[in-house]
Amino acid sequence: MGRAPGFPPAPSDGAAAWGALGPPVASAGQPTLDREPRASRLLVPAFLVYGLFMVGVLSGQPLLIILSLLSTVVLVVLLGFALRTPARRKGLTDQLLVVHTGGLVHSSGGRTQDALLWDDVTEIRVLSGGGLGSFVQTCHLTLGNGQRTILSSQRIEGLFSLLDRIEEGVARAQLPAALASIEAGTPVRFGALRLDADGLAAGTDRLPWAEVRIAGHATDGVILIERSAGGTWRRQQAAQFPNLRLFRLLTERYTPRS
């Protein structure tokens, strides 16, 4: 299978075999260009060369005229090069994220940084925050071997559009093992929460499935509400809530239909 233009090279080693990743389904990130081209930075030298040329013409000095002509030629060459290669915004690098059916590939500057399978991810956290008018999202992925990958919207333009695919891919890969664990009588942990066939637990406090209703979740956390009492049973911040999509898949499976 051929690779799309600009596709990162196959990794020589790493967590995922290239073929197991499957075909690419979506991508984000590209070289982030400066708002103004490099050519604007040559305006001051251009005025200086023009001034030198005019001084040479008015003075009638051949040496000054020759120097100014040579400077003009060099400036024109640099100007042509600058117009063809816009500058990148300071602090950003060329990062590309490609989501496949079986995992993802993250590259920077044309080199593969991470190539991983959904099956290898043991924990995923998607965090949101901001300050000084900025809104940043980061995706933290932890593999079974302890390797960690952090994807940030500050570095990958359009990361937001891929987060849902990434969370869904990881959760679907985790689901069979989680169900097998629950059926074997071993609860699945989500931070301080435990989930088993009987319901949810936090410490010694339990909430049976018949009482569970998920009120919803936002960027700052998840609220669990008792169905009968209608009060908040527990609120857990997203920063302490790993594998949130898997949690929702399991609660949807075990919560009684109304």
Coordinates of N, CA and C in Angstrom, one line a residue, residues 139-229:
C139 N -3.3 15.4 25.0 CA -3.7 14.0 25.0 C -2.5 13.2 25.6
H140 N -2.6 12.6 26.7 CA -1.5 11.8 27.4 C -1.8 10.3 27.2
L141 N -0.9 9.7 26.5 CA -1.0 8.2 26.3 C 0.1 7.5 27.0
T142 N -0.2 6.5 27.8 CA 0.8 5.6 28.5 C 0.7 4.2 27.9
L143 N 1.8 3.6 27.5 CA 1.8 2.3 27.0 C 2.2 1.3 28.1
G144 N 2.0 0.0 27.8 CA 2.2 -1.0 28.7 C 3.7 -1.1 29.2
N145 N 4.6 -0.7 28.3 CA 6.0 -0.7 28.7 C 6.5 0.6 29.4
G146 N 5.5 1.4 29.8 CA 5.8 2.6 30.5 C 6.1 3.9 29.7
Q147 N 6.2 3.7 28.4 CA 6.5 4.8 27.5 C 5.3 5.7 27.5
R148 N 5.6 7.0 27.4 CA 4.5 8.1 27.5 C 4.6 9.0 26.2
T149 N 3.5 9.3 25.7 CA 3.4 10.2 24.5 C 2.4 11.3 24.9
I150 N 2.8 12.5 24.7 CA 2.0 13.7 24.9 C 1.8 14.4 23.6
L151 N 0.5 14.6 23.2 CA 0.2 15.3 22.0 C -0.5 16.6 22.5
S152 N -0.1 17.7 21.9 CA -0.6 19.0 22.4 C -1.1 19.8 21.2
S153 N -2.2 20.5 21.4 CA -2.8 21.4 20.4 C -1.9 22.6 20.1
Q154 N -1.0 22.9 21.1 CA 0.0 24.0 20.8 C 1.0 23.6 19.8
R155 N 1.2 22.3 19.5 CA 2.2 21.8 18.6 C 1.6 21.2 17.3
I156 N 0.4 20.7 17.5 CA -0.3 20.0 16.4 C -1.6 20.8 16.0
E157 N -1.5 21.5 14.9 CA -2.7 22.2 14.5 C -3.8 21.3 14.1
G158 N -5.0 21.5 14.7 CA -6.2 20.6 14.4 C -6.2 19.4 15.2
L159 N -5.5 19.3 16.3 CA -5.5 18.1 17.1 C -6.9 17.8 17.6
F160 N -7.7 18.9 17.9 CA -9.0 18.7 18.5 C -9.9 17.8 17.6
S161 N -9.7 17.9 16.3 CA -10.6 17.1 15.4 C -10.3 15.6 15.5
L162 N -9.1 15.3 16.0 CA -8.7 13.8 16.1 C -8.9 13.2 17.5
L163 N -9.1 14.0 18.5 CA -9.2 13.5 19.9 C -10.3 12.4 20.0
D164 N -11.4 12.7 19.4 CA -12.5 11.7 19.5 C -12.2 10.4 18.9
R165 N -11.5 10.4 17.8 CA -11.1 9.2 17.1 C -10.0 8.4 18.0
I166 N -9.1 9.2 18.6 CA -8.1 8.6 19.4 C -8.7 7.9 20.6
E167 N -9.6 8.7 21.3 CA -10.2 8.1 22.5 C -11.0 6.9 22.2
E168 N -11.8 6.9 21.1 CA -12.6 5.8 20.7 C -11.8 4.6 20.3
G169 N -10.7 4.8 19.6 CA -9.8 3.7 19.2 C -9.2 3.0 20.4
V170 N -8.7 3.8 21.4 CA -8.1 3.2 22.6 C -9.2 2.5 23.4
A171 N -10.4 3.1 23.6 CA -11.4 2.5 24.4 C -11.9 1.2 23.8
R172 N -12.1 1.1 22.5 CA -12.6 -0.1 21.8 C -11.5 -1.2 22.0
A173 N -10.2 -0.8 22.0 CA -9.2 -1.8 22.2 C -9.1 -2.3 23.6
Q174 N -9.5 -1.5 24.6 CA -9.4 -1.8 26.0 C -10.7 -2.6 26.4
L175 N -11.8 -2.5 25.7 CA -13.0 -3.0 26.2 C -13.1 -4.5 26.4
P176 N -12.6 -5.3 25.4 CA -12.6 -6.8 25.7 C -11.9 -7.2 27.0
A177 N -10.7 -6.7 27.2 CA -10.0 -7.1 28.4 C -10.7 -6.6 29.7
A178 N -11.3 -5.4 29.6 CA -12.1 -4.9 30.8 C -13.3 -5.7 31.1
L179 N -14.0 -6.2 30.1 CA -15.2 -7.0 30.3 C -14.8 -8.4 30.8
A180 N -13.7 -8.9 30.3 CA -13.2 -10.2 30.8 C -12.8 -10.1 32.3
S181 N -12.2 -9.0 32.7 CA -11.8 -8.7 34.1 C -13.0 -8.7 35.0
I182 N -14.0 -8.0 34.5 CA -15.3 -7.8 35.3 C -16.0 -9.2 35.5
E183 N -16.0 -9.9 34.4 CA -16.7 -11.2 34.5 C -15.9 -12.2 35.4
A184 N -14.6 -12.0 35.5 CA -13.8 -12.8 36.4 C -13.8 -12.4 37.8
G185 N -14.6 -11.3 38.1 CA -14.7 -10.8 39.5 C -13.7 -9.8 39.9
T186 N -12.9 -9.3 38.9 CA -11.9 -8.3 39.2 C -12.4 -6.9 38.8
P187 N -12.5 -5.9 39.6 CA -13.0 -4.6 39.2 C -12.0 -3.9 38.3
V188 N -12.5 -3.0 37.5 CA -11.6 -2.2 36.6 C -11.5 -0.8 37.3
R189 N -10.3 -0.3 37.4 CA -10.0 0.9 38.2 C -10.0 2.1 37.2
F190 N -10.5 3.2 37.7 CA -10.5 4.5 37.0 C -10.1 5.5 38.0
G191 N -8.8 5.6 38.3 CA -8.4 6.5 39.4 C -8.8 6.0 40.7
A192 N -9.6 6.8 41.4 CA -10.1 6.3 42.8 C -11.3 5.5 42.7
L193 N -11.9 5.4 41.5 CA -13.1 4.7 41.3 C -12.9 3.2 40.9
R194 N -13.7 2.3 41.3 CA -13.7 0.9 40.9 C -15.0 0.6 40.3
L195 N -15.0 -0.2 39.2 CA -16.2 -0.6 38.4 C -16.2 -2.1 38.3
D196 N -17.3 -2.7 38.8 CA -17.5 -4.1 38.7 C -18.9 -4.4 38.3
A197 N -19.3 -5.7 38.3 CA -20.6 -6.1 37.8 C -21.7 -5.6 38.7
D198 N -21.4 -5.3 39.9 CA -22.5 -4.8 40.9 C -22.7 -3.3 40.9
G199 N -21.7 -2.5 40.4 CA -21.8 -1.1 40.4 C -20.5 -0.4 40.5
L200 N -20.5 0.8 41.1 CA -19.3 1.6 41.3 C -19.0 1.7 42.8
A201 N -17.7 1.9 43.0 CA -17.2 2.0 44.4 C -16.1 3.0 44.5
A202 N -16.0 3.7 45.6 CA -14.9 4.6 45.9 C -14.6 4.4 47.4
G203 N -13.5 3.7 47.7 CA -13.3 3.4 49.1 C -14.3 2.3 49.5
T204 N -14.9 2.6 50.7 CA -16.0 1.7 51.2 C -17.4 2.1 50.7
D205 N -17.5 3.2 50.0 CA -18.7 3.7 49.5 C -19.1 3.1 48.2
R206 N -20.3 2.5 48.1 CA -20.7 1.8 46.9 C -22.0 2.4 46.3
L207 N -22.1 2.3 45.0 CA -23.3 2.8 44.3 C -23.7 1.7 43.3
P208 N -24.8 1.0 43.6 CA -25.2 -0.1 42.7 C -25.7 0.4 41.4
W209 N -25.6 -0.4 40.3 CA -26.0 0.0 39.0 C -27.4 0.6 38.9
A210 N -28.3 0.0 39.7 CA -29.7 0.5 39.7 C -29.8 2.0 40.1
E211 N -28.8 2.5 40.8 CA -28.8 3.8 41.3 C -28.0 4.8 40.5
V212 N -27.3 4.3 39.5 CA -26.3 5.1 38.8 C -27.0 5.8 37.6
R213 N -26.7 7.1 37.5 CA -27.0 7.9 36.3 C -25.9 8.8 36.1
I214 N -25.4 8.8 34.9 CA -24.3 9.7 34.5 C -24.9 11.0 34.1
A215 N -24.6 12.1 34.9 CA -25.2 13.4 34.5 C -24.6 14.0 33.3
G216 N -23.4 13.6 33.0 CA -22.6 14.2 31.9 C -21.2 14.5 32.3
H217 N -20.4 14.9 31.3 CA -19.1 15.2 31.7 C -18.6 16.4 30.8
A218 N -17.8 17.2 31.4 CA -17.3 18.4 30.8 C -15.7 18.4 30.9
T219 N -15.1 19.4 30.5 CA -13.7 19.5 30.5 C -13.1 19.5 31.9
D220 N -13.9 19.8 32.9 CA -13.4 19.9 34.3 C -13.7 18.6 35.1
G221 N -14.5 17.6 34.5 CA -14.7 16.4 35.3 C -16.0 15.7 34.9
V222 N -16.3 14.7 35.8 CA -17.5 13.9 35.6 C -18.3 13.9 36.8
I223 N -19.6 14.0 36.7 CA -20.5 13.9 37.8 C -21.4 12.7 37.8
L224 N -21.4 11.9 38.9 CA -22.2 10.7 39.0 C -23.3 11.0 39.9
I225 N -24.6 10.7 39.5 CA -25.7 11.1 40.3 C -26.5 9.8 40.7
E226 N -26.9 9.7 41.9 CA -27.8 8.6 42.3 C -29.2 8.7 41.7
R227 N -29.6 7.7 41.0 CA -30.9 7.7 40.3 C -32.1 8.0 41.3
S228 N -32.1 7.3 42.4 CA -33.3 7.4 43.3 C -33.3 8.7 44.1
A229 N -32.1 9.0 44.7 CA -32.1 10.2 45.5 C -31.9 11.5 44.7

